[in-house]
CSV table of C-alpha atoms and ligand atoms in Angstrom, one decimal:
chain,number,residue,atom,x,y,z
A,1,UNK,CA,28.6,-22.0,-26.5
A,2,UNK,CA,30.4,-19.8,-29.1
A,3,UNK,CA,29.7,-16.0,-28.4
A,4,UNK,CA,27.7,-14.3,-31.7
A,5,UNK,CA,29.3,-11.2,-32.7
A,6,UNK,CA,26.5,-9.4,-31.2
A,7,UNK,CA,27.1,-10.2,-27.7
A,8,UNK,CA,29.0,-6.8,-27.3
A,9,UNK,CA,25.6,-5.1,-27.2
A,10,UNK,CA,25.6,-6.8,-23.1
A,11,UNK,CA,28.3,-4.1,-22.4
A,12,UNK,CA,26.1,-1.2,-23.1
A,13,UNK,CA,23.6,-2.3,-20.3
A,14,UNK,CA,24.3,0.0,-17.0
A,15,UNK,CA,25.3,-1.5,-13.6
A,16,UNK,CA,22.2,-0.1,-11.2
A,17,UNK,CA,22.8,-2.7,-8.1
A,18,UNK,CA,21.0,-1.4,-5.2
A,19,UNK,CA,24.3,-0.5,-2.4
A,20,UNK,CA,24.5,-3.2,0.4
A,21,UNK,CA,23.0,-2.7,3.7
A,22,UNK,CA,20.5,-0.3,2.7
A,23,UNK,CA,16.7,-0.4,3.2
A,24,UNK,CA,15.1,-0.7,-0.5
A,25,UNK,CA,12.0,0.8,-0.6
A,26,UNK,CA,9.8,1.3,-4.0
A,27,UNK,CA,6.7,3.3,-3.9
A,28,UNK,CA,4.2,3.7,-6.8
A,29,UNK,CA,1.8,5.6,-7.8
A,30,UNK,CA,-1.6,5.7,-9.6
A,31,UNK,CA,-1.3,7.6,-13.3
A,32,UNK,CA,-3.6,10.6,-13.5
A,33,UNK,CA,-5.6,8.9,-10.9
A,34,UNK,CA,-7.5,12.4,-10.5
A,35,UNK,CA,-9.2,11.8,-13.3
A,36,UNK,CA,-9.1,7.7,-13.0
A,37,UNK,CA,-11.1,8.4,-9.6
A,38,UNK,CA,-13.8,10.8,-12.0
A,39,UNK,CA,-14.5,8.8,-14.2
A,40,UNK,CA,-14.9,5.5,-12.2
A,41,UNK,CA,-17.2,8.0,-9.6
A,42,UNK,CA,-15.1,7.3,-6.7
A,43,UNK,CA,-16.8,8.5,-3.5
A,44,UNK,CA,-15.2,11.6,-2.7
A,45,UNK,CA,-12.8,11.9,-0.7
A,46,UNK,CA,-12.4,8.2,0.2
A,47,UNK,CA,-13.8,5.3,-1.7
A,48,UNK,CA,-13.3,2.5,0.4
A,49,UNK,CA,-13.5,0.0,-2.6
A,50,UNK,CA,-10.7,1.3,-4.3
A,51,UNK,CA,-8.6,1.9,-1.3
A,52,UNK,CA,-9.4,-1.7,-0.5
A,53,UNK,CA,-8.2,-2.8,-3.8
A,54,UNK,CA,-5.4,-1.1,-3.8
A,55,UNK,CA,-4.6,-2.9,-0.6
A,56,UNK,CA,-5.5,-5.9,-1.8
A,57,UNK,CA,-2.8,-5.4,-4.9
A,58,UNK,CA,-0.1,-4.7,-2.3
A,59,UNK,CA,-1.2,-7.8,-0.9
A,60,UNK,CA,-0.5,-10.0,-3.6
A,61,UNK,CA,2.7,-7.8,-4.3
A,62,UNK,CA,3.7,-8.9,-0.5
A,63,UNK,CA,3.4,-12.7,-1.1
A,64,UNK,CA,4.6,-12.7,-4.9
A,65,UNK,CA,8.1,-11.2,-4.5
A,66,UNK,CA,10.6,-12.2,-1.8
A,67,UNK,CA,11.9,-10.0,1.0
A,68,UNK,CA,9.3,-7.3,1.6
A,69,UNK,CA,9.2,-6.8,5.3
A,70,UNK,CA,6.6,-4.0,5.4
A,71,UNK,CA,4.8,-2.2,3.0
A,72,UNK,CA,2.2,1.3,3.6
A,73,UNK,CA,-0.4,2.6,1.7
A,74,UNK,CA,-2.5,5.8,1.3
A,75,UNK,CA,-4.4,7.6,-1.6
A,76,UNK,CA,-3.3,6.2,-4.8
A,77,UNK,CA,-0.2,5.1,-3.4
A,78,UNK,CA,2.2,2.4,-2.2
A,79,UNK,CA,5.2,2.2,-0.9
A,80,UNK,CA,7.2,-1.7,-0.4
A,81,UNK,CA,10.4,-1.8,2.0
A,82,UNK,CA,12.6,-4.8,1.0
A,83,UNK,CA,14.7,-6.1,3.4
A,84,UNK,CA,18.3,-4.6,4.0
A,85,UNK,CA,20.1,-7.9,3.6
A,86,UNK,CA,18.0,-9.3,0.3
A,87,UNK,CA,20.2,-10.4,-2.3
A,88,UNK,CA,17.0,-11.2,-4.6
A,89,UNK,CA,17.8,-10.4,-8.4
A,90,UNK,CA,21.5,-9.2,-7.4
A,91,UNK,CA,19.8,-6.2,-5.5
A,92,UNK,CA,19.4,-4.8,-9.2
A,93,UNK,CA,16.7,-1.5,-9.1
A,94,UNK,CA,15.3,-2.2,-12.0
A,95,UNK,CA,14.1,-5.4,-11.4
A,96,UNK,CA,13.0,-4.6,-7.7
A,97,UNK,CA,11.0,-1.7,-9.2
A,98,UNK,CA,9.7,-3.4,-12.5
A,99,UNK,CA,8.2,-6.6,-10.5
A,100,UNK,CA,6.9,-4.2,-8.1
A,101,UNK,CA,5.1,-2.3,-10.8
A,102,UNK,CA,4.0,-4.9,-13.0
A,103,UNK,CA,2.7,-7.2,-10.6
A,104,UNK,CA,0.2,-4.3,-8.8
A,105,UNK,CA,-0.9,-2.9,-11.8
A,106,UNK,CA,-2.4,-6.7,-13.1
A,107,UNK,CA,-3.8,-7.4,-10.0
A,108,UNK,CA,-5.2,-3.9,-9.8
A,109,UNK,CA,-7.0,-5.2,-13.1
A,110,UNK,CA,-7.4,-8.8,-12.2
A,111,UNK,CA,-8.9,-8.0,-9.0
A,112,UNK,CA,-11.2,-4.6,-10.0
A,113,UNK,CA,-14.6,-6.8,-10.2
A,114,UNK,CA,-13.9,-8.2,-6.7
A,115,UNK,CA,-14.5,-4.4,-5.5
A,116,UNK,CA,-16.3,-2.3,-8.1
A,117,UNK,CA,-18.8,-5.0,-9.1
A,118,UNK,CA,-21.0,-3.5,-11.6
A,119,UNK,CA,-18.2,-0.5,-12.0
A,120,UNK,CA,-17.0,-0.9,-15.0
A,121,UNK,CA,-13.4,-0.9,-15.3
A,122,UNK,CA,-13.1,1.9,-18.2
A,123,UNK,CA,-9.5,1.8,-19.0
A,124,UNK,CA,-6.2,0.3,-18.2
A,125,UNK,CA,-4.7,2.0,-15.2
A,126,UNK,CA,-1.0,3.0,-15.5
A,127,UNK,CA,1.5,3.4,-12.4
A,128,UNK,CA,4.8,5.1,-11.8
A,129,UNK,CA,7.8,3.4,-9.9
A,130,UNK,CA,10.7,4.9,-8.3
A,131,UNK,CA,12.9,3.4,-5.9
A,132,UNK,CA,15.1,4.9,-2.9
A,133,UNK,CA,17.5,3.5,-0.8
A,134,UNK,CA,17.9,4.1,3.4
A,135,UNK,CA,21.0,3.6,4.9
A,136,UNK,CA,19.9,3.8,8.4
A,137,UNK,CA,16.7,2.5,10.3
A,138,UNK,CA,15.6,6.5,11.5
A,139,UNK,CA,15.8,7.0,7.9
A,140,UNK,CA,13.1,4.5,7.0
A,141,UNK,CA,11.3,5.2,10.1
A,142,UNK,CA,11.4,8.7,8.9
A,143,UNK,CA,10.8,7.7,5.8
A,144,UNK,CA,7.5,6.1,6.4
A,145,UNK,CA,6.7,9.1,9.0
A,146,UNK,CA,6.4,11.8,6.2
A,147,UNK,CA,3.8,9.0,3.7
A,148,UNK,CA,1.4,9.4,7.3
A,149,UNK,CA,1.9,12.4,8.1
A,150,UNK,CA,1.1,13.3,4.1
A,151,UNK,CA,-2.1,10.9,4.8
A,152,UNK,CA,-2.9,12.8,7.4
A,153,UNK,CA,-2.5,16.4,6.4
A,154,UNK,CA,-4.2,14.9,3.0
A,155,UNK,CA,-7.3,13.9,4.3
A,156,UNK,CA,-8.3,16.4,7.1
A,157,UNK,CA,-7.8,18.9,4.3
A,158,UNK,CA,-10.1,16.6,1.5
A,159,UNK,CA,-12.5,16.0,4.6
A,160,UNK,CA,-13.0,19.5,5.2
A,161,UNK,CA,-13.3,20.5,2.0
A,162,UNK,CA,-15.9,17.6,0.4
A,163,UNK,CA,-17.7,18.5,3.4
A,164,UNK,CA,-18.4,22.5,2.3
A,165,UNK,CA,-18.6,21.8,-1.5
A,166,UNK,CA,-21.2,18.7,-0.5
A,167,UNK,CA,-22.9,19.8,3.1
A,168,UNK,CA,-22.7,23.5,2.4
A,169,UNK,CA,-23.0,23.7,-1.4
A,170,UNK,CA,-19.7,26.0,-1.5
A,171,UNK,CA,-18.0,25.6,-5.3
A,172,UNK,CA,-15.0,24.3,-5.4
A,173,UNK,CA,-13.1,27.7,-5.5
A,174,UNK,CA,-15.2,29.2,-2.7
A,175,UNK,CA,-14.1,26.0,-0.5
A,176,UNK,CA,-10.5,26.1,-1.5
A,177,UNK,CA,-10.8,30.1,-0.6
A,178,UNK,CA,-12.5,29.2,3.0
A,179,UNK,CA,-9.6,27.3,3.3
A,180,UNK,CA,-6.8,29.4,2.3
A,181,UNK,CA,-4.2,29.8,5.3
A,182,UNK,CA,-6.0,27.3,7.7
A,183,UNK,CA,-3.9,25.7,10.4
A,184,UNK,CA,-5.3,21.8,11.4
A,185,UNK,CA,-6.8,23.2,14.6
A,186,UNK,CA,-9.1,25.3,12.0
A,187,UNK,CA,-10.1,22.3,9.9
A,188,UNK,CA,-11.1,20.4,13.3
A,189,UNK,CA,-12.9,23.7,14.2
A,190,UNK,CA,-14.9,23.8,11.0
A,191,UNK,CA,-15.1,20.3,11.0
A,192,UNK,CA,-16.9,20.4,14.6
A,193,UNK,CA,-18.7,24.0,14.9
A,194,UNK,CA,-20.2,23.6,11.1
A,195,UNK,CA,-21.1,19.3,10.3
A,196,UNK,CA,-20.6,18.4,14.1
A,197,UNK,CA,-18.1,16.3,13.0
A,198,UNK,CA,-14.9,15.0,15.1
A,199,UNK,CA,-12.1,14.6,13.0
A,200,UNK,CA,-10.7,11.7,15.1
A,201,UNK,CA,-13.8,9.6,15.0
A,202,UNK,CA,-13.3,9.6,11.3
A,203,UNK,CA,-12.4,6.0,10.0
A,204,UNK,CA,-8.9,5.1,11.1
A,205,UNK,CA,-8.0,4.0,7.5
A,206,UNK,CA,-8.7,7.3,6.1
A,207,UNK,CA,-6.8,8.8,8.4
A,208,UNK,CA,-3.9,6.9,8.9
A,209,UNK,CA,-3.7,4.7,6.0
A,210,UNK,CA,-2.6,1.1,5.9
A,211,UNK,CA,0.3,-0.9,6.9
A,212,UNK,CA,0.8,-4.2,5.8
A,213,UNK,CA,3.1,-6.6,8.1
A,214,UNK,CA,3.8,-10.2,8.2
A,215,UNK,CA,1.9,-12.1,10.9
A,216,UNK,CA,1.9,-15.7,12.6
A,217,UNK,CA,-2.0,-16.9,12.0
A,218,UNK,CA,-3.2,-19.8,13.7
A,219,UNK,CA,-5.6,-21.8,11.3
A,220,UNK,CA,-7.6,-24.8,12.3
A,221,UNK,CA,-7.8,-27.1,9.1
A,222,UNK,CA,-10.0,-30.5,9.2
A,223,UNK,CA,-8.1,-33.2,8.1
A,224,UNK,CA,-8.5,-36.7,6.8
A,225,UNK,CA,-6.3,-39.0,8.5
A,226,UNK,CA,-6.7,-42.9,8.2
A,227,UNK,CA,-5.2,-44.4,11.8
A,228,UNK,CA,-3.0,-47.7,11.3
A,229,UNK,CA,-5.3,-49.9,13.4
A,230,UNK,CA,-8.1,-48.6,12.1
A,231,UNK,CA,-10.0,-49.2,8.4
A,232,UNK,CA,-12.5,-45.6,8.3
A,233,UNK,CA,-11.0,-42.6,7.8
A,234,UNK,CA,-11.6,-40.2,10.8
A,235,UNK,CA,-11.9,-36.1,10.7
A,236,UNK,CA,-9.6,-34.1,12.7
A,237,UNK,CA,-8.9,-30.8,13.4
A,238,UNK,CA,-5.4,-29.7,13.3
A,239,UNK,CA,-3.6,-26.0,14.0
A,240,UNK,CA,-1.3,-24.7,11.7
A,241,UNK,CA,0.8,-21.7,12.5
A,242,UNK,CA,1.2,-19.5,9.1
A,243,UNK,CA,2.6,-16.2,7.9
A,244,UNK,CA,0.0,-13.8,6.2
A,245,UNK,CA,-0.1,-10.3,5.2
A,246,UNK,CA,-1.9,-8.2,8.0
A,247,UNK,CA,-3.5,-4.7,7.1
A,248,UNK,CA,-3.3,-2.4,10.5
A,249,UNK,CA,-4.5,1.2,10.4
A,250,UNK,CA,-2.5,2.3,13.1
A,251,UNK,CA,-0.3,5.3,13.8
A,252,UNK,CA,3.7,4.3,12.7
A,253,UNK,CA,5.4,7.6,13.6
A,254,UNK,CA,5.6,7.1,17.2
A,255,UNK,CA,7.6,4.6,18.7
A,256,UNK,CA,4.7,1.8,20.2
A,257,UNK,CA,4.5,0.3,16.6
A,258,UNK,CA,7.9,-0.4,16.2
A,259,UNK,CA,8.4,-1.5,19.7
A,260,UNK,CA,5.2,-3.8,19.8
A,261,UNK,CA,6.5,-5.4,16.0
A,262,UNK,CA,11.1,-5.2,16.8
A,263,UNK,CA,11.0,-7.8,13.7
A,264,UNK,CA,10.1,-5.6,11.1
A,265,UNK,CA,13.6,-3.5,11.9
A,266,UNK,CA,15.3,-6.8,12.7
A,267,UNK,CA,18.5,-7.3,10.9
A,268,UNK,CA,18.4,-10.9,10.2
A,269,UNK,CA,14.6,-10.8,10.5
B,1,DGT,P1,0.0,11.7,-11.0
B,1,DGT,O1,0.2,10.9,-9.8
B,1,DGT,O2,1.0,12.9,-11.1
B,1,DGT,O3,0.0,11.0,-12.3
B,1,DGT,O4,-1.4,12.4,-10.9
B,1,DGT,P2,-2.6,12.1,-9.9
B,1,DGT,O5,-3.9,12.7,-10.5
B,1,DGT,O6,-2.7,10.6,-9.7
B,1,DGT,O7,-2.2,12.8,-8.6
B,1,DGT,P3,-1.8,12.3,-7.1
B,1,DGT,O8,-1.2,11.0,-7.2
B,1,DGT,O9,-1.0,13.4,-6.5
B,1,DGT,O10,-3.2,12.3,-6.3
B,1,DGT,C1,-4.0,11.2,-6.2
B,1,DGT,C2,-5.4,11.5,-6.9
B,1,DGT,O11,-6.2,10.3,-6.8
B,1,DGT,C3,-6.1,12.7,-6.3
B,1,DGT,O12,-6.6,13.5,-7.3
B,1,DGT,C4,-7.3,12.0,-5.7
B,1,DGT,C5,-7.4,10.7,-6.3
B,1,DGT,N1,-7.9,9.7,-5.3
B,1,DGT,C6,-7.1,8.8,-4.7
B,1,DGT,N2,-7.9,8.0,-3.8
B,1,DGT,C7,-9.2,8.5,-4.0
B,1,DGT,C8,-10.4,8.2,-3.4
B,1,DGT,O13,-10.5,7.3,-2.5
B,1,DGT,N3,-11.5,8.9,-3.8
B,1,DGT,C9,-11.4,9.9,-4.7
B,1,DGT,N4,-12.5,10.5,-5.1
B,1,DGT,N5,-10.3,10.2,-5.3
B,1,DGT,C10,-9.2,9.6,-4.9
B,2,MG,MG1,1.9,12.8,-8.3
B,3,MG,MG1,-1.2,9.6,-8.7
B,4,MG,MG1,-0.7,10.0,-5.3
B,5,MG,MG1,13.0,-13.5,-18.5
């Protein structure tokens, strides 16, 4: 086909291939989801419908695109690690990142009845993207490490304080005062002592967010199958071995998780 005279325009369009070898990951984030959680009354500090949702985005996310081998979620937040070797879309960011974007934010909206029934969603939800490459496997482990660990330091701290202005009828200020220079042994301490409350009996999902992995499922199907000697149909059940998205709540900076799952880090895996 003849080239218009236009086609120069292509040249102005920047190169942004993701480098070779490197873990991809994209994380987004909820828009002014302080105020998105107000006026949609989440339950304070943790709405188990909307972290639920959010889970269930990442979800779809997961089986949509190609090459995600692990993805981990906390707050209004997500974060997917595309394999090191994926060559899907040339490796270019901006389509890793855009997919990633769009695709949550319509499901977020697709799927909002499924979890907030009568809550009606009030307006469309926005999310940011950005996307940042690991060269080396302590990287990413690292990586992930600091999203727990911000879980974590997160929501002891939101615990605590939900739990003065609520139980104890503090204001806001006077809570964030009370808590002004605390260590995490003074949280527990507060946490125990004043709402007899032990911080690790607190629901793992709060407090460790969620990882999403591939799995091997068994699922027992009945099937229809007509015999060749026979003339009735007969019912039988049959096993198939699938691959589904798993949500764990489990702790991913020490080294059991990646030990008990060496696939996730596997280089050809
Ligand atoms: P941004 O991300 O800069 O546009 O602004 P925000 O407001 O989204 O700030 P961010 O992402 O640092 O913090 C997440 C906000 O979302 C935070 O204000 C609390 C809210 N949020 C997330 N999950 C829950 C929940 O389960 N319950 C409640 N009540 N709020 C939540
Ligand atoms: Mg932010
Ligand atoms: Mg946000
Ligand atoms: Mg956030
Ligand atoms: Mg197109």
């Amino acid at each position: 086909m003849a080239k218009s005279k236009f086609e120069y325009v292509r040249d102005f369009e920047t190169d942004d291939t993701c480098l070779p070898n490197c873990w991809i990951v994209v994380r987004l984030d909820g828009r002014n989801f302080h105020r998105f959680a107000e006026q949609h009354e989440f339950k304070k500090p943790n709405d188990d419908r909307a972290l639920h949702l959010m889970t269930k985005c990442a979800q779809t996310v997961m089986q949509e695109l190609e090459d995600i081998a692990i993805a981990y979620g906390q707050s209004d937040e997500y974060s997917f690690v595309f394999k090191k070797k994926s060559r899907w879309f040339k490796r270019r960011a901006s389509k890793f990142m855009t997919h990633v974007v769009s695709q949550f934010a319509s499901s977020y909206v697709f799927y909002w009845k499924d979890y907030f029934k009568d809550q009606q969603l009030l307006y469309p939800p926005g999310f940011d993207g950005r996307i940042v490459l690991y060269p080396s496997n302590q990287n990413l482990k690292d990586y992930l490490s600091w999203r727990q660990a911000d879980c974590h330091v997160n929501n002891l701290y939101n615990t605590v304080f939900w739990m003065l202005v609520q139980r104890s009828g503090l204001t806001p200020v006077q809570a964030q005062d009370r808590l002004q220079g605390t260590l995490a042994g003074d949280k527990n301490e507060i946490l125990f002592s004043e709402f007899n409350i032990n911080y690790n009996n607190e629901p793992l999902m709060y407090r460790k967010g969620t990882v999403l992995i591939w799995q091997k499922v068994n699922e027992v199907i009945t099937k229809k199958i007509k015999l060749p000697k026979e003339t009735e149909e007969k019912e039988v059940e049959v096993t198939r071995t699938r691959t589904k998205v798993v949500p764990l709540h489990c702790d991913i900076i020490g080294d059991q998780f990646w030990e008990e799952y060496p696939e996730i880090l596997a280089e050809d895996g």
